PDB file of N, CA and C in Angstrom:
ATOM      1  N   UNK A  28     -22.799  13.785 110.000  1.00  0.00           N
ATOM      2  CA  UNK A  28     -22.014  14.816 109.357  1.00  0.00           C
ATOM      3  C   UNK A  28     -21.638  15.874 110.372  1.00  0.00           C
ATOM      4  N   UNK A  29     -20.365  16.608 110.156  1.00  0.00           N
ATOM      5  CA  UNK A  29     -19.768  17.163 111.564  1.00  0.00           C
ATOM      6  C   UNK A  29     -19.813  18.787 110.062  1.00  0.00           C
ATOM      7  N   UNK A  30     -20.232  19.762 110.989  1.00  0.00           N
ATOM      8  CA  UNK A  30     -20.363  20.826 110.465  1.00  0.00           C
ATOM      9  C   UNK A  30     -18.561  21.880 110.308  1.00  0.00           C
ATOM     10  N   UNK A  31     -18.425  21.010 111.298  1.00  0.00           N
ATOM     11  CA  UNK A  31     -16.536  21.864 110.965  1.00  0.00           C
ATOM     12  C   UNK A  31     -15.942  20.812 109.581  1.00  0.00           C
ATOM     13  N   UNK A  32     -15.103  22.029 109.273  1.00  0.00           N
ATOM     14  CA  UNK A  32     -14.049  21.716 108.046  1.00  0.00           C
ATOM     15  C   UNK A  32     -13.183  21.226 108.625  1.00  0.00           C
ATOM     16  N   UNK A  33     -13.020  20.166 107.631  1.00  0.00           N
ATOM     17  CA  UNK A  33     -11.556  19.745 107.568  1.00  0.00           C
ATOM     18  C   UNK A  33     -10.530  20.255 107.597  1.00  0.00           C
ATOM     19  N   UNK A  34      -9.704  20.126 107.609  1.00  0.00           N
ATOM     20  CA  UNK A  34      -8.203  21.102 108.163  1.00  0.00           C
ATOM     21  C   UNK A  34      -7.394  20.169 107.273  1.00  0.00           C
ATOM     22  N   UNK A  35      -6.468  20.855 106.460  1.00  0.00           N
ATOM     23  CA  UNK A  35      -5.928  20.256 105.029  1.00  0.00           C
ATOM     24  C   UNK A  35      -4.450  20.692 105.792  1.00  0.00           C
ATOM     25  N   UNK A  36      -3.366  19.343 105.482  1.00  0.00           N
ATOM     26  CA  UNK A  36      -2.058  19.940 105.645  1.00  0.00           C
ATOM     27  C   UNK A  36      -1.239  20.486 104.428  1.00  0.00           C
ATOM     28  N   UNK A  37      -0.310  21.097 104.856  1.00  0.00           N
ATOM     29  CA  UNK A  37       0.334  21.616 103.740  1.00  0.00           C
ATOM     30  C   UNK A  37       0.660  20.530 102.855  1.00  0.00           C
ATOM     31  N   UNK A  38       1.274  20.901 101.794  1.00  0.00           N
ATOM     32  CA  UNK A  38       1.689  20.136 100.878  1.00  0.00           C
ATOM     33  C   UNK A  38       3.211  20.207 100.820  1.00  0.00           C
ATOM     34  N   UNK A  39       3.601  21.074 100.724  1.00  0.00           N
ATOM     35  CA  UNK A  39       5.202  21.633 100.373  1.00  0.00           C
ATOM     36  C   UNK A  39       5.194  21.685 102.312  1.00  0.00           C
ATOM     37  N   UNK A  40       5.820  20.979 102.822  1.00  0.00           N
ATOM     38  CA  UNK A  40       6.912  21.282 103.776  1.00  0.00           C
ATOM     39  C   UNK A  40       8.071  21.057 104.025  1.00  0.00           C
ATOM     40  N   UNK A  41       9.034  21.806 104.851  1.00  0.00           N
ATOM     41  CA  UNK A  41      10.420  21.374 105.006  1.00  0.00           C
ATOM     42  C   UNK A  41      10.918  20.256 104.752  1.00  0.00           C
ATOM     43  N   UNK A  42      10.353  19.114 105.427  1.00  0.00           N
ATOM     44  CA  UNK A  42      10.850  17.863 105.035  1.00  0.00           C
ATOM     45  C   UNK A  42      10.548  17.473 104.075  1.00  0.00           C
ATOM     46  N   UNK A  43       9.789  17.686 103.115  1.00  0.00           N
ATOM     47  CA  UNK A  43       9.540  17.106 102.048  1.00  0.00           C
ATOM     48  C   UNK A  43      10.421  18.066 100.497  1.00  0.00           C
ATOM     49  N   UNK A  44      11.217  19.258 101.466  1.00  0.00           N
ATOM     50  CA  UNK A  44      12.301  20.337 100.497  1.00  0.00           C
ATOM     51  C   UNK A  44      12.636  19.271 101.094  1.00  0.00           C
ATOM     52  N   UNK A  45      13.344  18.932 101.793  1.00  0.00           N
ATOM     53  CA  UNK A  45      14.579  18.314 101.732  1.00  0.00           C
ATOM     54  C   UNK A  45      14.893  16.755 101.314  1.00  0.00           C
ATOM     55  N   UNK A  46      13.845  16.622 101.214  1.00  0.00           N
ATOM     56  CA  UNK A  46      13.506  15.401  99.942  1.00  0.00           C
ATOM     57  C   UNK A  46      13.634  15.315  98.895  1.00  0.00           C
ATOM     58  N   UNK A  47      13.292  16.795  98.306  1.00  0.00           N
ATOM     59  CA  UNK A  47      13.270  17.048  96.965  1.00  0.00           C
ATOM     60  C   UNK A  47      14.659  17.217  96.580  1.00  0.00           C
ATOM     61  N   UNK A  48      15.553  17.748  97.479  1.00  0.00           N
ATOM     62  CA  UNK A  48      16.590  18.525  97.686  1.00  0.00           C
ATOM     63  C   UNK A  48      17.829  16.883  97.070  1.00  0.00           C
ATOM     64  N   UNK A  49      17.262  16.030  98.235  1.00  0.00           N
ATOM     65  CA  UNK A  49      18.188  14.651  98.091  1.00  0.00           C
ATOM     66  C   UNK A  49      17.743  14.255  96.964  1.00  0.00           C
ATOM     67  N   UNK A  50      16.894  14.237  95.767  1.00  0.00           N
ATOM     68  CA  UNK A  50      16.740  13.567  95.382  1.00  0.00           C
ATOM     69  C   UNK A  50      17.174  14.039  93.571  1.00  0.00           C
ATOM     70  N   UNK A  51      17.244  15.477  93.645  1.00  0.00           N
ATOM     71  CA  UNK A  51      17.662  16.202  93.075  1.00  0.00           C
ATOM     72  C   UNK A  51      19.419  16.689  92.825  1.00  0.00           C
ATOM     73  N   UNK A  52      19.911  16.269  94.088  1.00  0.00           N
ATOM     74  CA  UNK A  52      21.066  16.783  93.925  1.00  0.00           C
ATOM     75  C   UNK A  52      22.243  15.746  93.087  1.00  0.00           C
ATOM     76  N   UNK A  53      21.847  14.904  92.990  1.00  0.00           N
ATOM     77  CA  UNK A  53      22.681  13.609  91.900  1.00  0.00           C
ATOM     78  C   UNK A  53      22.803  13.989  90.554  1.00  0.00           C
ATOM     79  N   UNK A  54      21.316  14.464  90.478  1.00  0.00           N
ATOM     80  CA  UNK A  54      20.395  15.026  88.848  1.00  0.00           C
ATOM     81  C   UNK A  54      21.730  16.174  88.637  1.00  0.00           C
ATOM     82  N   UNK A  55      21.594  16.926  89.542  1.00  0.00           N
ATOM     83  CA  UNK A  55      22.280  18.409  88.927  1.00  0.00           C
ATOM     84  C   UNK A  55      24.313  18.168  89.268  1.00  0.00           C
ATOM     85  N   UNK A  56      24.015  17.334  89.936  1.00  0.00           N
ATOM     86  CA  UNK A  56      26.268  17.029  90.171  1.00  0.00           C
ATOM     87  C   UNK A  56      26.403  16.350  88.535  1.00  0.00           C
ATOM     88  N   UNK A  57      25.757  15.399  87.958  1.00  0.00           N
ATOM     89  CA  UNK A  57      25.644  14.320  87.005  1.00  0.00           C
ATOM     90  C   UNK A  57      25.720  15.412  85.759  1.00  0.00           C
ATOM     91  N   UNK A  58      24.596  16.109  85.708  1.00  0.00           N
ATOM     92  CA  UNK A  58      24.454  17.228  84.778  1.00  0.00           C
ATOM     93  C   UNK A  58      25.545  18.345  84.291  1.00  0.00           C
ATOM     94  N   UNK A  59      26.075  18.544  85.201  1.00  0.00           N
ATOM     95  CA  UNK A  59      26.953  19.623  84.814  1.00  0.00           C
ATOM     96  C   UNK A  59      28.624  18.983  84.935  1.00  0.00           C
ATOM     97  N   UNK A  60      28.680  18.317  83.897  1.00  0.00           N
ATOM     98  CA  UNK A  60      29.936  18.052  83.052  1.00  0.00           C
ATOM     99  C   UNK A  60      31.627  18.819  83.383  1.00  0.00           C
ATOM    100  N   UNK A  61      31.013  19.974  83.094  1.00  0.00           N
ATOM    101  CA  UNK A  61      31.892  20.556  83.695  1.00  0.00           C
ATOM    102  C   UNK A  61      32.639  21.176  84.452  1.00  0.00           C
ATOM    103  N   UNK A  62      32.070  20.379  85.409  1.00  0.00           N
ATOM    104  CA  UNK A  62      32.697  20.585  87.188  1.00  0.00           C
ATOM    105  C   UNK A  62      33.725  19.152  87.193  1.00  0.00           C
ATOM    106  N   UNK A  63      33.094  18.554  86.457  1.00  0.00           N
ATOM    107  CA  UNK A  63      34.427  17.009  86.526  1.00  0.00           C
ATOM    108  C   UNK A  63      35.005  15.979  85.274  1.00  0.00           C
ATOM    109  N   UNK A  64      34.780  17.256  84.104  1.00  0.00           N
ATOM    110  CA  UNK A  64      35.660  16.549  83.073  1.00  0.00           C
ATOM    111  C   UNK A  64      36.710  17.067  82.798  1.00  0.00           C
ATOM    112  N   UNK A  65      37.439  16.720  83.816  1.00  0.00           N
ATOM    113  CA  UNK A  65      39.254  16.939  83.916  1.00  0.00           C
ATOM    114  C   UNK A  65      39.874  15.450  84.437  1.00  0.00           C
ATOM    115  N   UNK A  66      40.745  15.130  84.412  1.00  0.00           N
ATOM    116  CA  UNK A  66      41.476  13.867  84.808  1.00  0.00           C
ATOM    117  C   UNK A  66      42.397  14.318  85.912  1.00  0.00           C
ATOM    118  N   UNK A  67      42.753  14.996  86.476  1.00  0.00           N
ATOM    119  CA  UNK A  67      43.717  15.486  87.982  1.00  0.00           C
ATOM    120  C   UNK A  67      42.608  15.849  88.757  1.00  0.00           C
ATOM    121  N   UNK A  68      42.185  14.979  90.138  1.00  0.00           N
ATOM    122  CA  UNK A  68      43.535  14.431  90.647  1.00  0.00           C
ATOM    123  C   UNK A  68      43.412  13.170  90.543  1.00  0.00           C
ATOM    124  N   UNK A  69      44.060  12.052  90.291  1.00  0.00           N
ATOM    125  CA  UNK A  69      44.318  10.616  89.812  1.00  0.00           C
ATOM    126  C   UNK A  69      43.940  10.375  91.757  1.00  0.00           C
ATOM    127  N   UNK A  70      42.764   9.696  92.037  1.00  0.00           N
ATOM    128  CA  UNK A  70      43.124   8.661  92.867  1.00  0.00           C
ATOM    129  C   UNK A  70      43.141   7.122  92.782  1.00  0.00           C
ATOM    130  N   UNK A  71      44.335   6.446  93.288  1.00  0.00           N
ATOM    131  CA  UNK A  71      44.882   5.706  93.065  1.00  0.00           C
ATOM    132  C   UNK A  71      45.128   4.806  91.496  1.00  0.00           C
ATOM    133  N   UNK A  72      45.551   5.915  90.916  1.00  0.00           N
ATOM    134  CA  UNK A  72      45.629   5.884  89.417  1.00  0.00           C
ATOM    135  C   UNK A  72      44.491   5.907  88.998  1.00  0.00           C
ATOM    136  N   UNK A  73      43.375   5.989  89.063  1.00  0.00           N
ATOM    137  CA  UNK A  73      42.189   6.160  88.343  1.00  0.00           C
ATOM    138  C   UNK A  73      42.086   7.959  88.048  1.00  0.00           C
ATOM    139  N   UNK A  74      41.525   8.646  86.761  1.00  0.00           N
ATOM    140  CA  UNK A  74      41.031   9.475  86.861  1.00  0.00           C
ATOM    141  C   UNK A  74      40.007  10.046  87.630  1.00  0.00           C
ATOM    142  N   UNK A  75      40.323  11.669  87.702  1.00  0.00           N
ATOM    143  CA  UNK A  75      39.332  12.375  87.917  1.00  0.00           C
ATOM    144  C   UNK A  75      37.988  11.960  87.688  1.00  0.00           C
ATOM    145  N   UNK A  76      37.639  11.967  86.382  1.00  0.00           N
ATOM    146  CA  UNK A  76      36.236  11.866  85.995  1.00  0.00           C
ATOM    147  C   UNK A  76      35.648  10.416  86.080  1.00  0.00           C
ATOM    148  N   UNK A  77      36.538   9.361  86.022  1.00  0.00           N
ATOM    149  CA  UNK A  77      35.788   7.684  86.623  1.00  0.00           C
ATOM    150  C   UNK A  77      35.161   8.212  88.593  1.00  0.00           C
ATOM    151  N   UNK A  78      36.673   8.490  89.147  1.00  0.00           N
ATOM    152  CA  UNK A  78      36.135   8.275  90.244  1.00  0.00           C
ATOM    153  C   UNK A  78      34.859   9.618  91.033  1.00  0.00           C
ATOM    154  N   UNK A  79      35.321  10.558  90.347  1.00  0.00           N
ATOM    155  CA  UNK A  79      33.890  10.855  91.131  1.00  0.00           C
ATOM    156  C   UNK A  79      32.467  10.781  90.673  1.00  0.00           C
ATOM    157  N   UNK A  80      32.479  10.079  89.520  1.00  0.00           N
ATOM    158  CA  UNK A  80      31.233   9.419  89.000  1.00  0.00           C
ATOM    159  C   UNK A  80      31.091   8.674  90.052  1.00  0.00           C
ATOM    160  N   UNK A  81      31.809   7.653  90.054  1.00  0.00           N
ATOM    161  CA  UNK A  81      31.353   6.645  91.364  1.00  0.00           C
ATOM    162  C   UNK A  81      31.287   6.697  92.799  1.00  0.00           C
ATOM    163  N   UNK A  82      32.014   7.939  92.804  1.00  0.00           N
ATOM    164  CA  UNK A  82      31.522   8.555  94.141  1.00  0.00           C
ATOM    165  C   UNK A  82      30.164   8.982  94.396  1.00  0.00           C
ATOM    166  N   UNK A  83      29.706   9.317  93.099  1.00  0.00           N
ATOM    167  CA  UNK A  83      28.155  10.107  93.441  1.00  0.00           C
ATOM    168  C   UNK A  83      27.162   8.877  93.340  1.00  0.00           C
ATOM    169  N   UNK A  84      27.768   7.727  92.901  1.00  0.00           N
ATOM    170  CA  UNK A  84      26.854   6.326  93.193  1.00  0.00           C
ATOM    171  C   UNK A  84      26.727   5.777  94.422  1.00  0.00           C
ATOM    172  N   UNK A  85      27.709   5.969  95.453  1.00  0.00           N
ATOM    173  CA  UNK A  85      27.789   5.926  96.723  1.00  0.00           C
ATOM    174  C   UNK A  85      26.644   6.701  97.537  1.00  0.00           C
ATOM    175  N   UNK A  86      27.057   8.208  97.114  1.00  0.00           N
ATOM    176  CA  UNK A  86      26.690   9.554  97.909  1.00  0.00           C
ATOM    177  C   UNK A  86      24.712   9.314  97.377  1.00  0.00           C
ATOM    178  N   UNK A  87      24.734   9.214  95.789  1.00  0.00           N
ATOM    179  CA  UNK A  87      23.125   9.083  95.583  1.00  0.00           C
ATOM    180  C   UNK A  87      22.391   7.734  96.139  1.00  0.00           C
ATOM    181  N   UNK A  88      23.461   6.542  96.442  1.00  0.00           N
ATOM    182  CA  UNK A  88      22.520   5.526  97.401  1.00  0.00           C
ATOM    183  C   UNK A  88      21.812   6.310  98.411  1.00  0.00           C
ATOM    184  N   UNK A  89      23.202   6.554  99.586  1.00  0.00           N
ATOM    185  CA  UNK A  89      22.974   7.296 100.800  1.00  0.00           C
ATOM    186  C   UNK A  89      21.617   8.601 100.959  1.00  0.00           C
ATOM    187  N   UNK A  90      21.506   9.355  99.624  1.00  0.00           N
ATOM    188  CA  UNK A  90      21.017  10.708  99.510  1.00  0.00           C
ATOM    189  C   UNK A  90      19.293   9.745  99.593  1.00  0.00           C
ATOM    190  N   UNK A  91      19.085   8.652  98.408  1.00  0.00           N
ATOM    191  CA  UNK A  91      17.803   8.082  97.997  1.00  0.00           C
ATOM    192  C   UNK A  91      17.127   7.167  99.107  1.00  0.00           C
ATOM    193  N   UNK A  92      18.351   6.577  99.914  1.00  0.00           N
ATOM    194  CA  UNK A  92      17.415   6.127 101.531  1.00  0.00           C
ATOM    195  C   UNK A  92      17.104   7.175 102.134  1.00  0.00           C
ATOM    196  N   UNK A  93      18.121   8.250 102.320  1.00  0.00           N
ATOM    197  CA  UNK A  93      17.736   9.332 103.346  1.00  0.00           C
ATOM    198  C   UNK A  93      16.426   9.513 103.052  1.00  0.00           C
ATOM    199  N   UNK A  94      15.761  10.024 101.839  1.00  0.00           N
ATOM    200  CA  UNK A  94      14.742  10.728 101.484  1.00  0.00           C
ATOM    201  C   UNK A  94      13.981   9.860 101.607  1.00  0.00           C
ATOM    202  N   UNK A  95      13.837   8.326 101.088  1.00  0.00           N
ATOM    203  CA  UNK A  95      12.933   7.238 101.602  1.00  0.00           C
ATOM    204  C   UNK A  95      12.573   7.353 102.839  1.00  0.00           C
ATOM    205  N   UNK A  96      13.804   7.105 103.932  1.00  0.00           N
ATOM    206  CA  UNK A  96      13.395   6.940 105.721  1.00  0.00           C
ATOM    207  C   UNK A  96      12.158   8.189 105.762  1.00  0.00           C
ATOM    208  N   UNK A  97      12.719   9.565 105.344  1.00  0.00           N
ATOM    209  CA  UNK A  97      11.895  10.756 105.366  1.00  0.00           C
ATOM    210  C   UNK A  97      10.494  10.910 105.080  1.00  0.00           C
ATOM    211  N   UNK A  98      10.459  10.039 103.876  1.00  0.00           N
ATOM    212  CA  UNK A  98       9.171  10.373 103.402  1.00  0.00           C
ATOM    213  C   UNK A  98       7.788   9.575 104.071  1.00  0.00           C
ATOM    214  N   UNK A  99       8.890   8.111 104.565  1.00  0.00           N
ATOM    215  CA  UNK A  99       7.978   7.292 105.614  1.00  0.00           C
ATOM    216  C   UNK A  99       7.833   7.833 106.521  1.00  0.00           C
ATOM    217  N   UNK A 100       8.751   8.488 107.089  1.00  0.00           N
ATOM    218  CA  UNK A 100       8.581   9.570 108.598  1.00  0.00           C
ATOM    219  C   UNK A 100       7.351  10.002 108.275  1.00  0.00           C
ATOM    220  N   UNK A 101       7.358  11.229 107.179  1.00  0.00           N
ATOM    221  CA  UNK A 101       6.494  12.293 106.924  1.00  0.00           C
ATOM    222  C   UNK A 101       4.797  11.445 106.581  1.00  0.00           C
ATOM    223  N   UNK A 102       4.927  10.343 105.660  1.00  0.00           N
ATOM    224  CA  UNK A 102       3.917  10.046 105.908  1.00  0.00           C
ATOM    225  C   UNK A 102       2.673   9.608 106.939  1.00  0.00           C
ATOM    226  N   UNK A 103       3.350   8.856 107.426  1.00  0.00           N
ATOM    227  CA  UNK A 103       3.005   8.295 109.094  1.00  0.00           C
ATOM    228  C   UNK A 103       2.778   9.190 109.946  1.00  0.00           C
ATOM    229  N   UNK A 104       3.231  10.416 109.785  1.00  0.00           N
ATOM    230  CA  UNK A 104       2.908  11.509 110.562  1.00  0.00           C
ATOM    231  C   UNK A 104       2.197  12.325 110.067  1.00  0.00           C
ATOM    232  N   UNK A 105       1.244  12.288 108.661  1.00  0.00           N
ATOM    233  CA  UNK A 105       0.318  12.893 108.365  1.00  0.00           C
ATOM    234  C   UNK A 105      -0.643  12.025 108.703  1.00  0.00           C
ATOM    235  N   UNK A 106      -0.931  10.339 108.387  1.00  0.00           N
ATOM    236  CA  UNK A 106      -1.909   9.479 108.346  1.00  0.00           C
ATOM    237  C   UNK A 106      -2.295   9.640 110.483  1.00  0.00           C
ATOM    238  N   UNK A 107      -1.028   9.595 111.075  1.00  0.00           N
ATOM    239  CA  UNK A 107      -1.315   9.780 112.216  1.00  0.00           C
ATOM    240  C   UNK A 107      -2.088  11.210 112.826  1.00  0.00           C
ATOM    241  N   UNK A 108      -1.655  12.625 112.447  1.00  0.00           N
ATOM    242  CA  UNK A 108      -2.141  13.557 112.428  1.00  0.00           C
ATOM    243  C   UNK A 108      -3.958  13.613 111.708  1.00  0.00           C
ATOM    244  N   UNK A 109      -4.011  12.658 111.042  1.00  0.00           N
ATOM    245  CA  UNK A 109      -5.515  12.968 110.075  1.00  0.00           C
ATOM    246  C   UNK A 109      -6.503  12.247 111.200  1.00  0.00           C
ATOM    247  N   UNK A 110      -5.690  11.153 111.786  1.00  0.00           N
ATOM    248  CA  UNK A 110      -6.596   9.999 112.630  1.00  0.00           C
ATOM    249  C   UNK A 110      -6.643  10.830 113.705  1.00  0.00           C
ATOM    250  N   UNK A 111      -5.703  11.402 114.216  1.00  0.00           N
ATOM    251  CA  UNK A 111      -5.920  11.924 115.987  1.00  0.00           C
ATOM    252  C   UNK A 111      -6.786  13.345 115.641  1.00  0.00           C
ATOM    253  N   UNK A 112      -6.224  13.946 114.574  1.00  0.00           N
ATOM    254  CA  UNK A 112      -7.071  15.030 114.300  1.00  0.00           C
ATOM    255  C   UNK A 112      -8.882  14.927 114.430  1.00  0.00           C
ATOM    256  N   UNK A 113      -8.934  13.945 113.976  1.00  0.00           N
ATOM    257  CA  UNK A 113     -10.620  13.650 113.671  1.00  0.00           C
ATOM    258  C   UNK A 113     -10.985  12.692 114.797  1.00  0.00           C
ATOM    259  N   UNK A 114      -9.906  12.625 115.880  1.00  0.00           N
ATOM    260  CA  UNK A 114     -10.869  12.214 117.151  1.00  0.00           C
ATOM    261  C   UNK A 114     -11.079  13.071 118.031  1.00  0.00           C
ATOM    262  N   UNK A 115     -10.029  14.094 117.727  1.00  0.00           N
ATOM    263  CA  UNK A 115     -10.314  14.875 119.052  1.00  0.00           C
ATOM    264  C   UNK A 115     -11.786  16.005 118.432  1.00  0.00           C
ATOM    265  N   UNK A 116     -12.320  15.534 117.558  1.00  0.00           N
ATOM    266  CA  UNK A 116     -13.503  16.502 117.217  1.00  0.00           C
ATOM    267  C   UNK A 116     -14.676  15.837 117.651  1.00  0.00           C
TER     268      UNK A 116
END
């Protein structure tokens, strides 16, 4: 038994706002209706409100890997931080 404490990492850090951030921001474009229930501007004859629905199916793929790659980052770099941490003691 080693008489020093453990050393706890944060919980809430930057990268993991900005995780929350990607993963959240689909939730709240989706939610609020009325930023895109109008029909102008027609691209390529489709309405307003089809196509940027399906734009945000694009944009929330892109947003839900980002935050995946991230969170593997972030993990691996705590499991790595816990291991090197407790050798150099």
């Amino acid at each position: 038994m080693s008489d020093v404490p453990e050393v706890r990492q944060p919980v809430v850090t930057p990268v993991r706002v900005v995780i929350a951030v990607c993963l959240v921001a689909p939730f709240v474009a989706m939610l609020w209706v009325g930023s895109y229930a109008r029909t102008d501007p027609t691209f390529i004859g489709i309405p307003f409100f089809y196509w940027y629905q399906m734009l945000w199916v694009l944009i929330s793929t892109a947003l839900t890997m980002t935050a995946y790659q991230l969170w593997q980052r972030d993990q691996r770099a705590r499991k790595a931080g816990r291991t090197s941490g407790g050798a150099q003691r």
